[in-house]
Short mmCIF file of C-alpha atoms in Angstrom, two decimals:
data_model
loop_
_atom_site.label_atom_id
_atom_site.label_comp_id
_atom_site.label_asym_id
_atom_site.label_seq_id
_atom_site.Cartn_x
_atom_site.Cartn_y
_atom_site.Cartn_z
CA UNK A 1 112.36 125.81 79.14
CA UNK A 2 113.00 122.74 76.54
CA UNK A 3 110.78 119.54 77.07
CA UNK A 4 111.62 116.27 75.15
CA UNK A 5 108.23 114.50 74.33
CA UNK A 6 107.82 111.29 72.71
CA UNK A 7 104.04 110.42 71.89
CA UNK A 8 100.74 110.55 73.26
CA UNK A 9 100.52 113.71 75.27
CA UNK A 10 97.63 114.27 76.84
CA UNK A 11 97.11 117.13 78.65
CA UNK A 12 94.76 119.42 80.80
CA UNK A 13 94.83 122.30 82.90
CA UNK A 14 92.29 123.86 85.16
CA UNK A 15 91.86 126.47 87.95
CA UNK A 16 89.60 126.49 91.10
CA UNK A 17 88.66 130.32 91.46
CA UNK A 18 87.27 130.15 95.09
CA UNK A 19 90.52 128.18 96.27
CA UNK A 20 92.64 131.05 95.44
CA UNK A 21 92.71 130.00 91.68
CA UNK A 22 94.39 126.60 92.68
CA UNK A 23 95.80 125.15 89.86
CA UNK A 24 95.32 121.39 88.96
CA UNK A 25 96.72 118.91 85.85
CA UNK A 26 95.82 115.62 84.82
CA UNK A 27 98.46 114.51 82.44
CA UNK A 28 99.12 111.05 80.21
CA UNK A 29 101.73 110.39 78.12
CA UNK A 30 104.10 107.65 76.74
CA UNK A 31 107.70 109.23 77.82
CA UNK A 32 109.03 112.85 78.15
CA UNK A 33 111.87 114.45 80.00
CA UNK A 34 111.88 117.69 81.71
CA UNK A 35 115.45 119.38 81.64
CA UNK A 36 116.41 121.07 85.42
CA UNK A 37 113.32 123.29 86.61
CA UNK A 38 111.55 124.89 89.50
CA UNK A 39 107.98 126.06 90.34
CA UNK A 40 106.89 128.77 92.55
CA UNK A 41 104.20 126.56 94.10
CA UNK A 42 104.47 123.27 96.09
CA UNK A 43 103.30 120.48 93.75
CA UNK A 44 101.58 117.44 94.69
CA UNK A 45 101.93 114.50 91.88
CA UNK A 46 99.49 111.68 92.28
CA UNK A 47 100.79 108.70 90.05
CA UNK A 48 97.87 106.77 88.69
CA UNK A 49 99.70 104.54 86.21
CA UNK A 50 103.37 104.14 85.06
CA UNK A 51 106.94 105.75 86.88
CA UNK A 52 107.92 109.33 87.16
CA UNK A 53 111.54 109.63 88.17
CA UNK A 54 112.87 112.79 89.68
CA UNK A 55 116.14 114.10 90.49
CA UNK A 56 117.25 116.32 93.18
CA UNK A 57 118.32 116.56 96.43
CA UNK A 58 121.74 115.10 95.26
CA UNK A 59 119.93 112.03 94.04
CA UNK A 60 117.59 110.64 91.51
CA UNK A 61 114.09 109.36 93.04
CA UNK A 62 111.46 106.65 91.32
CA UNK A 63 107.90 106.80 92.28
CA UNK A 64 104.95 104.63 90.78
CA UNK A 65 101.22 103.74 90.62
CA UNK A 66 99.96 104.75 94.02
CA UNK A 67 103.19 106.68 94.93
CA UNK A 68 102.78 110.66 95.90
CA UNK A 69 105.57 112.81 94.70
CA UNK A 70 105.81 116.13 97.16
CA UNK A 71 107.98 118.74 95.45
CA UNK A 72 108.84 121.76 97.32
CA UNK A 73 108.37 125.44 95.89
CA UNK A 74 111.25 126.83 94.70
CA UNK A 75 113.21 123.72 94.65
CA UNK A 76 115.62 122.50 91.31
CA UNK A 77 114.36 119.51 90.00
CA UNK A 78 114.73 117.17 86.76
CA UNK A 79 111.87 114.78 85.38
CA UNK A 80 111.79 112.15 83.20
CA UNK A 81 108.65 109.78 82.51
CA UNK A 82 107.70 106.65 81.39
CA UNK A 83 103.95 105.30 79.97
CA UNK A 84 102.73 107.75 82.79
CA UNK A 85 99.75 109.32 83.83
CA UNK A 86 99.25 111.43 86.97
CA UNK A 87 97.19 114.39 88.52
CA UNK A 88 98.96 117.47 90.34
CA UNK A 89 98.00 120.04 92.95
CA UNK A 90 99.85 123.18 92.77
CA UNK A 91 99.73 124.81 96.18
CA UNK A 92 100.30 128.14 96.71
CA UNK A 93 103.24 128.69 99.65
CA UNK A 94 100.52 131.36 101.31
CA UNK A 95 98.05 128.43 101.16
CA UNK A 96 100.59 126.14 102.83
CA UNK A 97 101.16 128.74 105.67
CA UNK A 98 97.83 129.40 106.42
CA UNK A 99 97.37 126.39 106.51
CA UNK A 100 100.06 125.51 108.92
CA UNK A 101 99.55 128.67 110.85
CA UNK A 102 95.39 126.98 111.22
CA UNK A 103 96.35 123.59 112.29
CA UNK A 104 99.54 124.27 114.85
CA UNK A 105 100.39 127.95 114.98
CA UNK A 106 103.68 126.85 112.83
CA UNK A 107 105.38 128.97 110.93
CA UNK A 108 106.75 127.95 107.40
CA UNK A 109 109.93 126.59 107.15
CA UNK A 110 111.34 127.08 103.33
CA UNK A 111 111.84 123.08 102.42
CA UNK A 112 108.69 122.02 103.98
CA UNK A 113 107.89 118.70 102.72
CA UNK A 114 111.13 116.13 103.86
CA UNK A 115 109.96 113.04 101.95
CA UNK A 116 109.86 113.28 98.08
CA UNK A 117 108.47 110.30 97.67
CA UNK A 118 105.31 109.27 99.79
CA UNK A 119 103.73 105.66 99.94
CA UNK A 120 100.58 106.71 101.86
CA UNK A 121 97.15 104.71 100.71
CA UNK A 122 94.69 106.68 102.82
CA UNK A 123 96.28 109.73 101.88
CA UNK A 124 96.81 109.08 98.13
CA UNK A 125 92.82 108.31 97.84
CA UNK A 126 91.56 111.11 99.62
CA UNK A 127 93.80 113.58 97.77
CA UNK A 128 92.63 111.82 94.42
CA UNK A 129 89.10 112.19 95.43
CA UNK A 130 89.42 115.78 95.96
CA UNK A 131 91.29 116.11 92.60
CA UNK A 132 88.50 114.74 90.97
CA UNK A 133 85.57 116.34 93.12
CA UNK A 134 87.44 119.55 91.66
CA UNK A 135 87.10 118.93 88.12
CA UNK A 136 83.48 118.78 88.35
CA UNK A 137 81.19 121.89 89.46
CA UNK A 138 80.03 121.72 93.07
CA UNK A 139 79.34 124.03 96.04
CA UNK A 140 81.64 126.58 97.57
CA UNK A 141 81.08 124.82 100.99
CA UNK A 142 81.70 121.42 99.37
CA UNK A 143 85.12 122.13 98.14
CA UNK A 144 86.27 124.49 100.68
CA UNK A 145 85.07 121.89 103.08
CA UNK A 146 86.73 119.06 101.39
CA UNK A 147 90.09 120.98 100.09
CA UNK A 148 90.72 121.99 103.78
CA UNK A 149 90.06 118.40 105.10
CA UNK A 150 92.52 116.84 102.42
CA UNK A 151 94.99 119.47 103.47
CA UNK A 152 94.81 118.76 106.87
CA UNK A 153 95.59 115.10 106.23
CA UNK A 154 98.43 116.09 104.03
CA UNK A 155 99.85 118.16 106.21
CA UNK A 156 99.88 115.55 109.48
CA UNK A 157 100.44 112.50 107.56
CA UNK A 158 103.93 114.26 106.19
CA UNK A 159 105.53 117.12 107.04
CA UNK A 160 103.73 116.96 110.51
CA UNK A 161 104.39 113.71 111.52
CA UNK A 162 106.27 115.20 114.78
CA UNK A 163 103.74 117.44 115.47
CA UNK A 164 100.03 116.64 116.89
CA UNK A 165 96.74 118.31 115.94
CA UNK A 166 95.04 119.97 118.94
CA UNK A 167 91.82 117.94 120.02
CA UNK A 168 88.21 119.01 119.22
CA UNK A 169 86.46 119.76 122.37
CA UNK A 170 82.61 119.46 121.66
CA UNK A 171 82.13 123.18 121.12
CA UNK A 172 78.26 123.35 121.13
CA UNK A 173 77.63 126.56 120.86
CA UNK A 174 79.43 126.87 117.68
CA UNK A 175 77.80 123.82 116.50
CA UNK A 176 74.16 125.35 116.65
CA UNK A 177 75.33 128.20 115.03
CA UNK A 178 76.54 126.56 112.43
CA UNK A 179 73.21 124.71 112.03
CA UNK A 180 71.40 127.60 112.41
CA UNK A 181 73.01 129.65 110.08
CA UNK A 182 72.72 126.26 107.38
CA UNK A 183 68.83 125.72 108.08
CA UNK A 184 68.31 129.60 107.20
CA UNK A 185 70.32 129.47 104.39
CA UNK A 186 70.29 126.02 103.06
CA UNK A 187 69.56 127.28 99.49
CA UNK A 188 72.07 129.39 99.17
CA UNK A 189 75.75 129.12 98.40
CA UNK A 190 77.30 129.21 101.77
CA UNK A 191 80.94 129.34 101.89
CA UNK A 192 83.48 128.14 104.45
CA UNK A 193 84.39 131.38 105.19
CA UNK A 194 80.93 132.19 106.46
CA UNK A 195 80.87 129.66 108.45
CA UNK A 196 84.46 130.69 109.87
CA UNK A 197 83.10 134.34 110.05
CA UNK A 198 79.92 133.60 112.57
CA UNK A 199 82.31 131.13 115.37
CA UNK A 200 85.97 132.61 114.86
CA UNK A 201 86.78 129.14 114.40
CA UNK A 202 89.94 128.39 111.65
CA UNK A 203 88.39 126.51 108.80
CA UNK A 204 89.93 123.15 110.09
CA UNK A 205 89.38 122.90 113.82
CA UNK A 206 85.50 124.22 112.46
CA UNK A 207 85.17 121.22 110.22
CA UNK A 208 86.84 118.70 112.90
CA UNK A 209 84.06 120.09 115.52
CA UNK A 210 81.65 120.04 113.75
CA UNK A 211 81.86 115.83 112.27
CA UNK A 212 82.90 115.19 115.86
CA UNK A 213 79.34 116.64 116.77
CA UNK A 214 76.80 116.04 113.75
CA UNK A 215 78.48 113.08 111.81
CA UNK A 216 79.22 114.57 108.90
CA UNK A 217 80.64 117.61 107.18
CA UNK A 218 78.68 121.16 107.13
CA UNK A 219 78.49 120.54 103.39
CA UNK A 220 76.72 117.25 103.52
CA UNK A 221 74.82 118.68 106.65
CA UNK A 222 73.43 121.10 104.25
CA UNK A 223 72.71 119.12 101.18
CA UNK A 224 70.84 116.84 103.36
CA UNK A 225 68.42 120.00 104.63
CA UNK A 226 68.38 120.89 100.93
CA UNK A 227 66.82 117.09 100.21
CA UNK A 228 64.18 117.40 103.11
CA UNK A 229 63.07 120.44 101.49
CA UNK A 230 62.91 119.27 98.14
CA UNK A 231 60.82 116.47 99.46
CA UNK A 232 58.18 118.80 100.83
CA UNK A 233 58.07 120.96 97.91
CA UNK A 234 57.64 117.65 95.76
CA UNK A 235 54.99 116.57 97.88
CA UNK A 236 53.44 119.89 96.96
CA UNK A 237 53.32 119.39 93.33
CA UNK A 238 56.23 121.71 92.06
CA UNK A 239 58.09 120.69 89.12
CA UNK A 240 61.38 118.87 89.59
CA UNK A 241 63.00 121.87 87.86
CA UNK A 242 61.64 124.25 89.75
CA UNK A 243 62.45 122.27 93.11
CA UNK A 244 66.34 121.86 92.37
CA UNK A 245 66.29 126.02 91.42
CA UNK A 246 64.67 127.05 94.69
CA UNK A 247 66.78 124.29 96.73
CA UNK A 248 70.05 125.62 95.54
CA UNK A 249 71.27 122.73 92.90
CA UNK A 250 73.50 123.55 90.07
CA UNK A 251 71.38 122.20 87.67
CA UNK A 252 68.54 118.97 87.29
CA UNK A 253 71.28 116.61 87.25
CA UNK A 254 72.88 117.56 90.04
CA UNK A 255 69.95 117.99 91.92
CA UNK A 256 68.61 114.43 90.96
CA UNK A 257 71.77 112.73 91.74
CA UNK A 258 71.95 114.13 95.42
CA UNK A 259 68.28 113.10 96.00
CA UNK A 260 68.54 109.74 94.64
CA UNK A 261 71.60 109.24 96.81
CA UNK A 262 69.75 110.04 99.93
CA UNK A 263 66.39 109.22 98.98
CA UNK A 264 67.22 106.05 97.11
CA UNK A 265 64.79 107.07 94.37
CA UNK A 266 65.16 109.81 91.18
CA UNK A 267 63.12 112.86 92.30
CA UNK A 268 60.75 112.44 89.55
CA UNK A 269 59.45 108.67 90.70
CA UNK A 270 59.32 110.55 94.31
CA UNK A 271 56.95 113.25 93.03
CA UNK A 272 54.78 110.79 91.25
CA UNK A 273 54.49 108.55 93.95
CA UNK A 274 53.82 111.28 96.66
CA UNK A 275 50.33 112.48 94.16
CA UNK A 276 49.64 108.67 94.19
CA UNK A 277 49.80 108.62 97.98
CA UNK A 278 48.27 111.43 98.76
CA UNK A 279 45.29 110.49 96.86
CA UNK A 280 45.43 107.91 99.07
CA UNK A 281 45.84 110.15 101.97
CA UNK A 282 48.99 108.21 103.26
CA UNK A 283 52.58 109.75 103.01
CA UNK A 284 55.90 108.12 101.76
CA UNK A 285 59.31 108.25 102.82
#
């Protein structure tokens, strides 16, 4: 396939193995043209700057900064860009099919996204945050939860506008089982599949039920547990690097960012102040 490229081409492509090898792309260029082609995946395109004109469905359609471009799998199209920057997620057909069955028990249609260009600020920002997060290292539970929540929003606000999500009940028993599991495995790399296996709930329903009951998603609850235990270990005099390792963080930098976000001060400062306060037989934080 011939690609006409003008200048300033910058492209980054990466995959997320734990999300069924999800492919992501970040591209910047002054101008380019793609001849007619198609993808086996569903392409979710976030236009950050410039414009992207896509020819398909018996016409030409131009998306601008802040717009979502949704191209269905096996949909023949050509593209022309002017000073464009965009981010792309390529969703496999089976990912869409599984998501639909989890949400509505709804069968996948061959052409699922009926609208090519979507103007939806909330959806755009949600997908952009997900894309940026998936460029960084994080826990399995965090990535899977963020992905499931974003895809639910995508489907309910676009192709699923005529459908309604089932209401999430209290499901106290399931929530308590999840909390107990996370408390027992707070330092482990818990996956969303681990939580669905102990509750028999779909990933999408599980996330909604847990958030409704607790006020945050499971991965944030796990992070809170990690930081609570980290504070205890720091007060016991353990080093920051050792505490980061024992509480399940990837590295000391990841631990420090999470600790400061929740506690308000870096772990090193917290540790030093704990030693001072302990000498005075009092406590902090």
